[in-house]
mmCIF file of C-alpha atoms and ligand atoms in Angstrom:
data_model
loop_
_atom_site.group_PDB
_atom_site.id
_atom_site.type_symbol
_atom_site.label_atom_id
_atom_site.label_comp_id
_atom_site.label_asym_id
_atom_site.label_seq_id
_atom_site.Cartn_x
_atom_site.Cartn_y
_atom_site.Cartn_z
ATOM 1 C CA MET A 9 126.538 113.401 85.870
ATOM 2 C CA ARG A 10 123.892 110.492 83.584
ATOM 3 C CA VAL A 11 119.871 109.927 84.082
ATOM 4 C CA ALA A 12 118.340 107.094 82.964
ATOM 5 C CA LEU A 13 115.280 107.844 81.888
ATOM 6 C CA LEU A 14 112.473 105.445 81.763
ATOM 7 C CA PRO A 15 109.232 107.333 80.029
ATOM 8 C CA GLY A 16 106.908 103.929 81.245
ATOM 9 C CA ASP A 17 103.271 104.227 80.196
ATOM 10 C CA GLY A 18 100.127 105.527 80.208
ATOM 11 C CA ILE A 19 100.576 109.168 81.364
ATOM 12 C CA GLY A 20 104.206 108.379 81.752
ATOM 13 C CA PRO A 21 105.741 109.798 78.593
ATOM 14 C CA GLU A 22 103.399 113.080 79.419
ATOM 15 C CA ILE A 23 105.192 113.445 82.909
ATOM 16 C CA THR A 24 107.989 112.711 81.861
ATOM 17 C CA ALA A 25 108.157 115.279 78.913
ATOM 18 C CA SER A 26 107.439 117.516 81.655
ATOM 19 C CA ALA A 27 110.440 116.711 83.918
ATOM 20 C CA VAL A 28 112.950 116.419 80.864
ATOM 21 C CA ARG A 29 112.522 120.390 80.345
ATOM 22 C CA VAL A 30 112.455 121.137 83.567
ATOM 23 C CA LEU A 31 115.908 119.668 84.005
ATOM 24 C CA ALA A 32 117.316 120.872 80.423
ATOM 25 C CA GLU A 33 116.119 124.288 82.315
ATOM 26 C CA LEU A 34 117.618 124.263 85.391
ATOM 27 C CA ALA A 35 120.839 121.011 84.684
ATOM 28 C CA PRO A 36 121.310 121.307 81.541
ATOM 29 C CA ASP A 37 124.745 119.692 82.030
ATOM 30 C CA LEU A 38 122.709 116.673 83.049
ATOM 31 C CA GLU A 39 122.778 113.742 80.324
ATOM 32 C CA LEU A 40 119.543 111.722 79.657
ATOM 33 C CA ASP A 41 119.089 108.655 78.036
ATOM 34 C CA GLU A 42 116.168 107.542 77.481
ATOM 35 C CA HIS A 43 115.254 103.396 77.848
ATOM 36 C CA PRO A 44 112.294 101.500 76.729
ATOM 37 C CA PHE A 45 110.456 99.899 79.885
ATOM 38 C CA GLY A 46 107.236 98.538 80.942
ATOM 39 C CA ALA A 47 104.570 97.481 78.360
ATOM 40 C CA ALA A 48 106.189 99.567 76.220
ATOM 41 C CA ALA A 49 109.466 97.248 76.290
ATOM 42 C CA ILE A 50 106.956 94.236 76.118
ATOM 43 C CA ARG A 51 105.140 95.399 72.947
ATOM 44 C CA ALA A 52 108.713 96.661 71.521
ATOM 45 C CA THR A 53 110.780 93.252 73.135
ATOM 46 C CA GLY A 54 108.879 91.021 75.038
ATOM 47 C CA THR A 55 109.972 92.173 78.346
ATOM 48 C CA PRO A 56 109.258 94.844 80.088
ATOM 49 C CA LEU A 57 113.213 95.227 81.610
ATOM 50 C CA PRO A 58 115.298 94.696 78.942
ATOM 51 C CA ASP A 59 118.475 93.799 79.738
ATOM 52 C CA GLU A 60 119.898 96.957 77.437
ATOM 53 C CA THR A 61 117.425 99.194 79.977
ATOM 54 C CA LEU A 62 119.006 97.061 82.777
ATOM 55 C CA ALA A 63 122.508 97.389 82.155
ATOM 56 C CA ALA A 64 121.899 101.579 81.637
ATOM 57 C CA CYS A 65 120.152 102.190 85.056
ATOM 58 C CA ARG A 66 123.478 99.785 86.358
ATOM 59 C CA ALA A 67 125.748 102.180 85.133
ATOM 60 C CA ALA A 68 123.664 105.630 85.895
ATOM 61 C CA ASP A 69 124.252 107.596 88.470
ATOM 62 C CA ALA A 70 120.480 107.862 88.702
ATOM 63 C CA VAL A 71 117.041 106.373 87.197
ATOM 64 C CA LEU A 72 114.165 108.675 87.122
ATOM 65 C CA LYS A 73 110.687 106.515 86.220
ATOM 66 C CA GLY A 74 107.622 107.582 84.947
ATOM 67 C CA PRO A 75 104.576 105.200 86.128
ATOM 68 C CA ILE A 76 104.359 101.127 84.449
ATOM 69 C CA GLY A 77 101.779 99.279 84.168
ATOM 70 C CA ASP A 78 98.992 98.983 81.118
ATOM 71 C CA PRO A 79 95.319 96.951 81.776
ATOM 72 C CA GLU A 80 96.116 94.936 78.008
ATOM 73 C CA PHE A 81 98.624 92.675 80.299
ATOM 74 C CA ASP A 82 96.341 93.071 83.102
ATOM 75 C CA ALA A 83 96.096 89.026 83.357
ATOM 76 C CA ALA A 84 99.128 88.220 80.993
ATOM 77 C CA ASP A 85 101.270 86.139 81.788
ATOM 78 C CA VAL A 86 104.340 88.701 81.576
ATOM 79 C CA ARG A 87 103.077 91.926 83.211
ATOM 80 C CA PRO A 88 105.072 95.327 83.116
ATOM 81 C CA GLU A 89 104.883 95.541 87.183
ATOM 82 C CA GLN A 90 107.717 92.825 86.679
ATOM 83 C CA GLY A 91 109.745 94.506 85.087
ATOM 84 C CA LEU A 92 109.334 97.360 87.825
ATOM 85 C CA LEU A 93 110.090 94.850 91.135
ATOM 86 C CA ARG A 94 112.701 93.147 88.900
ATOM 87 C CA LEU A 95 114.794 96.266 88.336
ATOM 88 C CA ARG A 96 113.721 97.392 92.366
ATOM 89 C CA SER A 97 115.437 94.148 93.512
ATOM 90 C CA GLU A 98 118.252 94.394 90.742
ATOM 91 C CA LEU A 99 119.373 98.057 91.832
ATOM 92 C CA GLY A 100 118.945 96.666 95.538
ATOM 93 C CA VAL A 101 117.192 100.006 96.095
ATOM 94 C CA TYR A 102 115.379 99.026 99.749
ATOM 95 C CA ALA A 103 114.312 102.231 101.145
ATOM 96 C CA ASN A 104 111.886 104.010 99.391
ATOM 97 C CA LEU A 105 111.398 107.490 100.512
ATOM 98 C CA ARG A 106 107.488 108.826 99.980
ATOM 99 C CA PRO A 107 106.974 112.572 101.349
ATOM 100 C CA SER A 108 103.912 114.349 101.541
ATOM 101 C CA ARG A 109 103.174 117.166 102.831
ATOM 102 C CA ALA A 110 100.365 119.775 102.991
ATOM 103 C CA GLY A 111 98.789 122.667 105.847
ATOM 104 C CA GLY A 112 100.445 121.135 109.277
ATOM 105 C CA ILE A 113 101.394 117.734 107.388
ATOM 106 C CA ASP A 114 104.734 116.326 107.143
ATOM 107 C CA LEU A 115 104.799 113.101 106.992
ATOM 108 C CA LEU A 116 107.492 110.839 106.070
ATOM 109 C CA ILE A 117 106.815 107.203 104.895
ATOM 110 C CA VAL A 118 109.864 105.173 104.826
ATOM 111 C CA ARG A 119 108.874 101.744 102.394
ATOM 112 C CA GLU A 120 110.835 98.679 102.946
ATOM 113 C CA LEU A 121 111.009 98.445 99.010
ATOM 114 C CA VAL A 122 112.459 94.430 98.124
ATOM 115 C CA GLY A 123 111.339 92.073 100.474
ATOM 116 C CA GLY A 124 107.481 91.078 102.301
ATOM 117 C CA LEU A 125 104.781 89.931 100.697
ATOM 118 C CA TYR A 126 106.340 90.724 97.078
ATOM 119 C CA TYR A 127 109.099 88.535 96.643
ATOM 120 C CA GLY A 128 108.126 85.852 98.936
ATOM 121 C CA ALA A 129 107.186 82.192 97.211
ATOM 122 C CA ARG A 130 104.350 82.291 95.414
ATOM 123 C CA GLY A 131 102.484 79.829 93.265
ATOM 124 C CA VAL A 132 98.717 78.161 92.025
ATOM 125 C CA ARG A 133 98.166 74.723 93.797
ATOM 126 C CA GLU A 134 96.591 71.690 91.643
ATOM 127 C CA ASP A 135 93.611 72.350 93.640
ATOM 128 C CA GLY A 136 93.346 75.932 92.251
ATOM 129 C CA THR A 137 94.717 77.681 96.011
ATOM 130 C CA ALA A 138 97.203 80.325 95.152
ATOM 131 C CA PHE A 139 99.549 81.447 97.690
ATOM 132 C CA ASP A 140 101.971 84.793 98.177
ATOM 133 C CA THR A 141 104.073 84.322 101.062
ATOM 134 C CA CYS A 142 105.663 86.941 103.277
ATOM 135 C CA GLU A 143 109.541 86.627 104.880
ATOM 136 C CA TYR A 144 111.357 88.808 106.520
ATOM 137 C CA HIS A 145 115.084 88.215 107.372
ATOM 138 C CA PRO A 146 115.893 90.275 110.274
ATOM 139 C CA SER A 147 119.508 91.593 108.485
ATOM 140 C CA GLN A 148 116.537 93.260 105.941
ATOM 141 C CA ILE A 149 114.644 95.137 108.541
ATOM 142 C CA GLU A 150 117.551 96.616 110.775
ATOM 143 C CA ARG A 151 118.578 98.551 107.610
ATOM 144 C CA ILE A 152 115.620 99.894 106.758
ATOM 145 C CA ALA A 153 114.861 100.416 110.344
ATOM 146 C CA ARG A 154 118.352 102.615 110.626
ATOM 147 C CA ARG A 155 117.294 104.304 107.987
ATOM 148 C CA ALA A 156 114.243 105.429 109.222
ATOM 149 C CA PHE A 157 115.853 106.739 112.541
ATOM 150 C CA GLU A 158 118.455 107.861 111.239
ATOM 151 C CA LEU A 159 115.876 110.463 108.863
ATOM 152 C CA ALA A 160 113.476 111.173 111.885
ATOM 153 C CA ARG A 161 116.901 112.369 114.308
ATOM 154 C CA THR A 162 117.351 115.166 111.178
ATOM 155 C CA ARG A 163 113.287 115.599 111.247
ATOM 156 C CA GLY A 164 111.234 116.246 113.847
ATOM 157 C CA GLY A 165 112.983 113.223 116.022
ATOM 158 C CA LYS A 166 109.923 111.543 115.788
ATOM 159 C CA LEU A 167 109.544 107.304 114.825
ATOM 160 C CA THR A 168 106.136 105.222 114.249
ATOM 161 C CA SER A 169 106.914 101.563 113.206
ATOM 162 C CA VAL A 170 103.864 100.004 111.562
ATOM 163 C CA ASP A 171 103.338 96.349 111.297
ATOM 164 C CA LYS A 172 100.749 93.754 112.469
ATOM 165 C CA ALA A 173 102.081 91.983 115.334
ATOM 166 C CA ASN A 174 99.253 91.377 116.825
ATOM 167 C CA VAL A 175 98.594 88.286 113.783
ATOM 168 C CA LEU A 176 101.495 88.278 111.618
ATOM 169 C CA GLU A 177 105.541 86.756 112.716
ATOM 170 C CA THR A 178 107.096 88.826 110.324
ATOM 171 C CA SER A 179 105.366 91.657 112.265
ATOM 172 C CA ARG A 180 106.266 90.703 115.481
ATOM 173 C CA LEU A 181 110.012 90.154 114.103
ATOM 174 C CA TRP A 182 109.639 93.586 112.849
ATOM 175 C CA ARG A 183 108.995 94.834 115.965
ATOM 176 C CA ARG A 184 111.616 93.269 117.694
ATOM 177 C CA VAL A 185 114.053 94.578 115.371
ATOM 178 C CA VAL A 186 113.187 98.132 115.414
ATOM 179 C CA ARG A 187 113.298 98.406 119.564
ATOM 180 C CA GLU A 188 116.555 96.549 119.094
ATOM 181 C CA VAL A 189 117.753 99.223 116.711
ATOM 182 C CA ALA A 190 115.845 102.103 118.840
ATOM 183 C CA ALA A 191 118.765 101.096 121.711
ATOM 184 C CA ASP A 192 121.221 103.012 119.313
ATOM 185 C CA TYR A 193 118.959 106.330 118.743
ATOM 186 C CA PRO A 194 117.753 107.513 122.277
ATOM 187 C CA ASP A 195 116.990 110.594 120.593
ATOM 188 C CA VAL A 196 113.956 109.528 118.659
ATOM 189 C CA ASP A 197 111.289 108.944 120.278
ATOM 190 C CA VAL A 198 109.911 105.592 119.022
ATOM 191 C CA GLU A 199 105.896 104.467 118.652
ATOM 192 C CA ASP A 200 104.884 100.917 117.878
ATOM 193 C CA MET A 201 101.500 101.233 115.984
ATOM 194 C CA LEU A 202 99.199 98.440 114.413
ATOM 195 C CA VAL A 203 98.783 98.789 110.658
ATOM 196 C CA ASP A 204 94.721 99.251 111.109
ATOM 197 C CA ASN A 205 94.829 101.355 113.591
ATOM 198 C CA ALA A 206 97.531 103.411 111.413
ATOM 199 C CA ALA A 207 95.025 103.876 108.720
ATOM 200 C CA MET A 208 92.602 105.333 110.411
ATOM 201 C CA GLN A 209 95.099 107.704 112.298
ATOM 202 C CA ILE A 210 96.226 108.798 109.206
ATOM 203 C CA ALA A 211 92.892 109.562 107.644
ATOM 204 C CA ASP A 212 91.585 111.370 110.792
ATOM 205 C CA ALA A 213 94.781 113.146 112.193
ATOM 206 C CA PRO A 214 97.553 113.176 108.921
ATOM 207 C CA GLN A 215 99.645 116.264 112.037
ATOM 208 C CA GLN A 216 100.639 113.509 114.500
ATOM 209 C CA PHE A 217 103.167 111.876 112.155
ATOM 210 C CA ASP A 218 106.903 112.761 111.170
ATOM 211 C CA VAL A 219 108.593 109.314 109.979
ATOM 212 C CA ILE A 220 106.645 105.843 109.034
ATOM 213 C CA VAL A 221 108.620 102.771 108.978
ATOM 214 C CA THR A 222 106.662 99.831 107.324
ATOM 215 C CA GLU A 223 107.316 96.892 104.952
ATOM 216 C CA ASN A 224 106.599 96.601 102.119
ATOM 217 C CA MET A 225 103.055 95.991 101.199
ATOM 218 C CA PHE A 226 101.592 98.266 104.241
ATOM 219 C CA GLY A 227 104.084 100.846 102.679
ATOM 220 C CA ASP A 228 102.407 100.823 99.399
ATOM 221 C CA ILE A 229 98.522 100.739 100.274
ATOM 222 C CA LEU A 230 99.093 103.569 103.384
ATOM 223 C CA SER A 231 101.424 106.199 101.146
ATOM 224 C CA ASP A 232 98.467 106.159 98.157
ATOM 225 C CA LEU A 233 96.582 107.117 101.547
ATOM 226 C CA ALA A 234 98.857 109.789 102.836
ATOM 227 C CA ALA A 235 98.844 111.192 99.053
ATOM 228 C CA ALA A 236 94.968 111.808 99.370
ATOM 229 C CA VAL A 237 95.304 113.428 102.592
ATOM 230 C CA THR A 238 97.827 115.710 101.642
ATOM 231 C CA GLY A 239 96.417 116.838 97.967
ATOM 232 C CA GLY A 240 96.196 113.606 96.104
ATOM 233 C CA LEU A 241 98.172 111.219 94.463
ATOM 234 C CA GLY A 242 99.542 114.103 91.702
ATOM 235 C CA LEU A 243 101.339 115.641 93.699
ATOM 236 C CA ALA A 244 103.647 112.236 95.335
ATOM 237 C CA PRO A 245 106.969 111.995 95.038
ATOM 238 C CA SER A 246 109.286 108.870 95.692
ATOM 239 C CA ALA A 247 113.266 108.401 96.254
ATOM 240 C CA SER A 248 114.356 104.823 96.162
ATOM 241 C CA LEU A 249 117.650 104.207 98.017
ATOM 242 C CA SER A 250 120.268 101.814 98.070
ATOM 243 C CA ASP A 251 123.540 101.895 99.914
ATOM 244 C CA ASN A 252 125.514 102.616 97.576
ATOM 245 C CA GLY A 253 124.922 102.854 93.788
ATOM 246 C CA PRO A 254 122.349 104.400 91.473
ATOM 247 C CA GLY A 255 118.959 105.503 93.434
ATOM 248 C CA LEU A 256 115.097 105.083 91.386
ATOM 249 C CA PHE A 257 113.018 108.396 91.627
ATOM 250 C CA GLU A 258 109.149 107.719 90.974
ATOM 251 C CA PRO A 259 106.512 109.308 91.475
ATOM 252 C CA VAL A 260 104.333 107.193 93.989
ATOM 253 C CA HIS A 261 101.386 106.923 91.578
ATOM 254 C CA GLY A 262 100.451 104.466 88.608
ATOM 255 C CA SER A 263 100.176 105.307 85.128
ATOM 256 C CA ALA A 264 95.951 106.343 85.050
ATOM 257 C CA PRO A 265 94.776 104.590 81.718
ATOM 258 C CA ASP A 266 91.795 106.418 82.433
ATOM 259 C CA ILE A 267 93.315 110.290 81.813
ATOM 260 C CA ALA A 268 96.249 108.961 79.842
ATOM 261 C CA GLY A 269 96.796 110.474 75.977
ATOM 262 C CA ASN A 270 94.306 113.353 77.328
ATOM 263 C CA GLY A 271 97.390 115.519 77.755
ATOM 264 C CA SER A 272 95.773 116.445 81.600
ATOM 265 C CA ALA A 273 98.051 114.546 84.148
ATOM 266 C CA ASN A 274 99.648 116.465 86.981
ATOM 267 C CA PRO A 275 102.482 116.133 86.200
ATOM 268 C CA ALA A 276 103.576 117.710 90.520
ATOM 269 C CA ALA A 277 105.058 114.317 91.614
ATOM 270 C CA MET A 278 106.869 113.450 88.534
ATOM 271 C CA LEU A 279 108.708 116.918 88.686
ATOM 272 C CA ARG A 280 109.117 116.665 93.000
ATOM 273 C CA SER A 281 110.737 113.311 92.342
ATOM 274 C CA THR A 282 112.351 115.307 89.488
ATOM 275 C CA ALA A 283 113.664 117.294 92.540
ATOM 276 C CA LEU A 284 114.350 114.564 94.559
ATOM 277 C CA LEU A 285 117.112 112.813 92.454
ATOM 278 C CA LEU A 286 118.997 116.113 92.615
ATOM 279 C CA GLU A 287 119.122 115.988 95.781
ATOM 280 C CA HIS A 288 119.644 113.020 96.606
ATOM 281 C CA ALA A 289 121.609 111.729 93.252
ATOM 282 C CA CYS A 290 123.599 114.811 92.156
ATOM 283 C CA GLY A 291 123.810 116.300 95.501
ATOM 284 C CA ARG A 292 122.083 119.491 94.825
ATOM 285 C CA ALA A 293 120.070 121.069 97.199
ATOM 286 C CA ASP A 294 119.529 124.184 96.249
ATOM 287 C CA GLU A 295 118.282 123.179 92.946
ATOM 288 C CA ALA A 296 115.915 120.699 94.272
ATOM 289 C CA ALA A 297 114.656 123.011 96.361
ATOM 290 C CA ALA A 298 113.836 125.260 93.211
ATOM 291 C CA VAL A 299 111.631 122.580 91.539
ATOM 292 C CA GLU A 300 110.074 122.411 94.529
ATOM 293 C CA ARG A 301 108.940 126.005 94.593
ATOM 294 C CA ALA A 302 108.192 126.135 91.196
ATOM 295 C CA VAL A 303 105.952 123.666 91.500
ATOM 296 C CA ASP A 304 104.164 125.294 94.152
ATOM 297 C CA ARG A 305 104.086 128.640 91.973
ATOM 298 C CA ALA A 306 102.399 126.294 89.219
ATOM 299 C CA LEU A 307 99.670 124.320 91.594
ATOM 300 C CA ALA A 308 99.118 127.945 92.590
ATOM 301 C CA GLU A 309 98.685 129.515 89.269
ATOM 302 C CA ALA A 310 97.877 126.479 87.021
ATOM 303 C CA PRO A 311 96.408 123.072 88.608
ATOM 304 C CA THR A 312 95.233 119.956 86.880
ATOM 305 C CA PRO A 313 91.603 118.463 86.786
ATOM 306 C CA ASP A 314 92.542 116.477 89.907
ATOM 307 C CA LEU A 315 92.929 119.723 91.496
ATOM 308 C CA GLY A 316 89.726 120.800 90.299
ATOM 309 C CA GLY A 317 91.597 123.249 87.948
ATOM 310 C CA THR A 318 91.441 123.492 84.056
ATOM 311 C CA ALA A 319 94.805 123.740 83.278
ATOM 312 C CA THR A 320 96.815 120.772 80.913
ATOM 313 C CA THR A 321 99.731 118.943 81.334
ATOM 314 C CA ALA A 322 102.254 121.488 79.060
ATOM 315 C CA GLU A 323 100.369 124.748 81.092
ATOM 316 C CA PHE A 324 101.257 123.633 84.272
ATOM 317 C CA THR A 325 105.420 122.852 82.725
ATOM 318 C CA ALA A 326 104.766 126.498 81.595
ATOM 319 C CA ALA A 327 103.998 127.756 84.395
ATOM 320 C CA ALA A 328 106.980 126.314 86.390
ATOM 321 C CA LEU A 329 109.557 127.006 84.042
ATOM 322 C CA ARG A 330 108.195 130.884 84.102
ATOM 323 C CA ALA A 331 108.364 130.203 87.960
ATOM 324 C CA LEU A 332 112.562 128.983 87.430
ATOM 325 C CA THR A 333 113.280 131.310 85.154
ATOM 326 C CA VAL A 334 111.848 134.287 87.065
ATOM 327 C CA GLU A 335 113.469 133.190 89.740
ATOM 328 C CA GLY A 336 117.026 132.826 87.555
ATOM 329 C CA ALA A 337 116.919 135.795 86.029
HETATM 330 P P1 NAD B 410 96.592 105.198 89.284
HETATM 331 O O1 NAD B 410 97.484 105.735 90.518
HETATM 332 O O2 NAD B 410 97.008 105.146 88.240
HETATM 333 O O3 NAD B 410 95.681 105.924 89.654
HETATM 334 C C1 NAD B 410 94.647 105.925 90.399
HETATM 335 C C2 NAD B 410 93.944 107.595 90.069
HETATM 336 O O4 NAD B 410 94.521 108.763 90.319
HETATM 337 C C3 NAD B 410 93.127 107.695 88.507
HETATM 338 O O5 NAD B 410 91.756 108.032 88.866
HETATM 339 C C4 NAD B 410 93.980 108.775 88.028
HETATM 340 O O6 NAD B 410 93.332 109.015 86.949
HETATM 341 C C5 NAD B 410 94.743 109.240 88.937
HETATM 342 N N1 NAD B 410 95.862 109.544 89.050
HETATM 343 C C6 NAD B 410 97.159 109.448 88.758
HETATM 344 N N2 NAD B 410 97.932 110.195 88.687
HETATM 345 C C7 NAD B 410 97.606 111.193 88.287
HETATM 346 C C8 NAD B 410 98.738 112.240 87.758
HETATM 347 N N3 NAD B 410 99.765 112.138 87.751
HETATM 348 N N4 NAD B 410 97.031 113.121 87.424
HETATM 349 C C9 NAD B 410 96.411 113.150 87.288
HETATM 350 N N5 NAD B 410 95.462 112.109 87.949
HETATM 351 C C10 NAD B 410 96.444 111.228 88.561
HETATM 352 O O7 NAD B 410 96.194 103.955 90.137
HETATM 353 P P2 NAD B 410 96.006 102.832 88.945
HETATM 354 O O8 NAD B 410 94.958 102.923 88.208
HETATM 355 O O9 NAD B 410 94.955 101.607 90.329
HETATM 356 O O10 NAD B 410 97.129 102.182 88.532
HETATM 357 C C11 NAD B 410 96.808 102.442 87.125
HETATM 358 C C12 NAD B 410 98.264 101.142 86.433
HETATM 359 O O11 NAD B 410 99.422 101.631 87.505
HETATM 360 C C13 NAD B 410 98.756 99.688 87.191
HETATM 361 O O12 NAD B 410 98.628 98.889 85.523
HETATM 362 C C14 NAD B 410 98.892 99.704 88.352
HETATM 363 O O13 NAD B 410 99.809 98.257 88.340
HETATM 364 C C15 NAD B 410 100.116 100.614 87.967
HETATM 365 N N6 NAD B 410 101.037 101.375 88.862
HETATM 366 C C16 NAD B 410 102.070 102.073 88.609
HETATM 367 C C17 NAD B 410 103.177 102.224 89.635
HETATM 368 C C18 NAD B 410 104.184 102.540 89.428
HETATM 369 O O14 NAD B 410 104.799 102.502 88.096
HETATM 370 N N7 NAD B 410 105.065 103.453 90.167
HETATM 371 C C19 NAD B 410 102.941 103.101 90.974
HETATM 372 C C20 NAD B 410 101.001 102.431 90.688
HETATM 373 C C21 NAD B 410 100.612 101.722 89.781
HETATM 374 C C1 IPM B 411 104.277 102.069 93.706
HETATM 375 C C2 IPM B 411 102.950 100.650 92.580
HETATM 376 C C3 IPM B 411 103.856 99.273 92.229
HETATM 377 C C4 IPM B 411 103.730 98.645 94.069
HETATM 378 C C5 IPM B 411 103.329 98.234 91.869
HETATM 379 C C6 IPM B 411 103.068 99.198 90.545
HETATM 380 C C7 IPM B 411 104.177 97.269 91.776
HETATM 381 O O1 IPM B 411 101.599 100.405 93.198
HETATM 382 O O2 IPM B 411 105.231 101.891 92.916
HETATM 383 O O3 IPM B 411 103.431 102.351 94.857
HETATM 384 O O4 IPM B 411 103.284 98.283 94.298
HETATM 385 O O5 IPM B 411 104.956 98.877 94.151
HETATM 386 MN MN1 MN B 412 101.720 101.669 95.175
#
């Protein structure tokens, strides 16, 4: 199996090195090919997603990606984030799974990833007004709703569909389509929730949730919140899946420019994304579970500063590798 590796920007290369070491230990047969992406690619080639990188991602069995983004390009015409949106769209990875677990909380956000505000018509009018538009076709809602129902069926059997149907036309369509799909899943308990209330409920009583399905922008915001209430952004992984073709595996967090280069980034989200890759792209559930356990051990033995500890990225990685070798022996 071939994995296209996109280390990305900021802390990206630091946490990617950690994932590479874990894969070398656990799955040395995986072929890892590194490609430029994000700000690093803009500097090298003038574009955040070079053709060669896109072709390699398409040809791979999976893509493992570090975060991208650099303050240097925040106001530029060509930005790293444009490359990420294009990559998601080109790969058709519409289903973004963002799990968070801690204590009594076991929440899976299923975020629609290739539609909505991120991909609608946009521009700046002559008078200076800027606009972004949110559009959804019923088929885009139906396919993500089906994914979420299927996932809820294999978990706690509960699905919360989050929208803003009291204001938005796209949300009223969202609600209608989710209800239609629900008829095929009588075994799943489904509820609608408005996004403002959902944010409050995730902050206040996250144990009530099993699977949340929502549109692109709401999912972006709520998944950082869900990460925060389950230990922090440094822990939160994601898997972005299409119906066929390579999946994209990346942490929920960004390139953390404030700590880049310190050697103190928490690699847990990247390692958990690697576990999701082993599970979803390679069908290697046992190895995925081994990575999960190794991360849990490292979190207990060598917590990084974001968790109140003092371990470096390298020390955390060493603890995870020790856990894997002890287990494998
Ligand atoms: P961020 O997620 O990079 O950082 C938010 C805060 O969390 C910072 O204080 C940071 O130090 C901390 N943090 C994040 N990940 C951490 C880790 N693994 N270990 C320890 N601390 C961690 O969000 P931001 O600062 O708003 O964005 C920075 C850049 O990242 C922007 O350019 C943004 O566009 C980009 N971004 C990229 C992705 C992605 O590639 N998928 C995701 C989110 C943001
Ligand atoms: C994420 C990020 C991206 C998003 C940005 C970098 C385009 O915040 O993966 O959550 O908004 O999807
Ligand atoms: Mn985000």
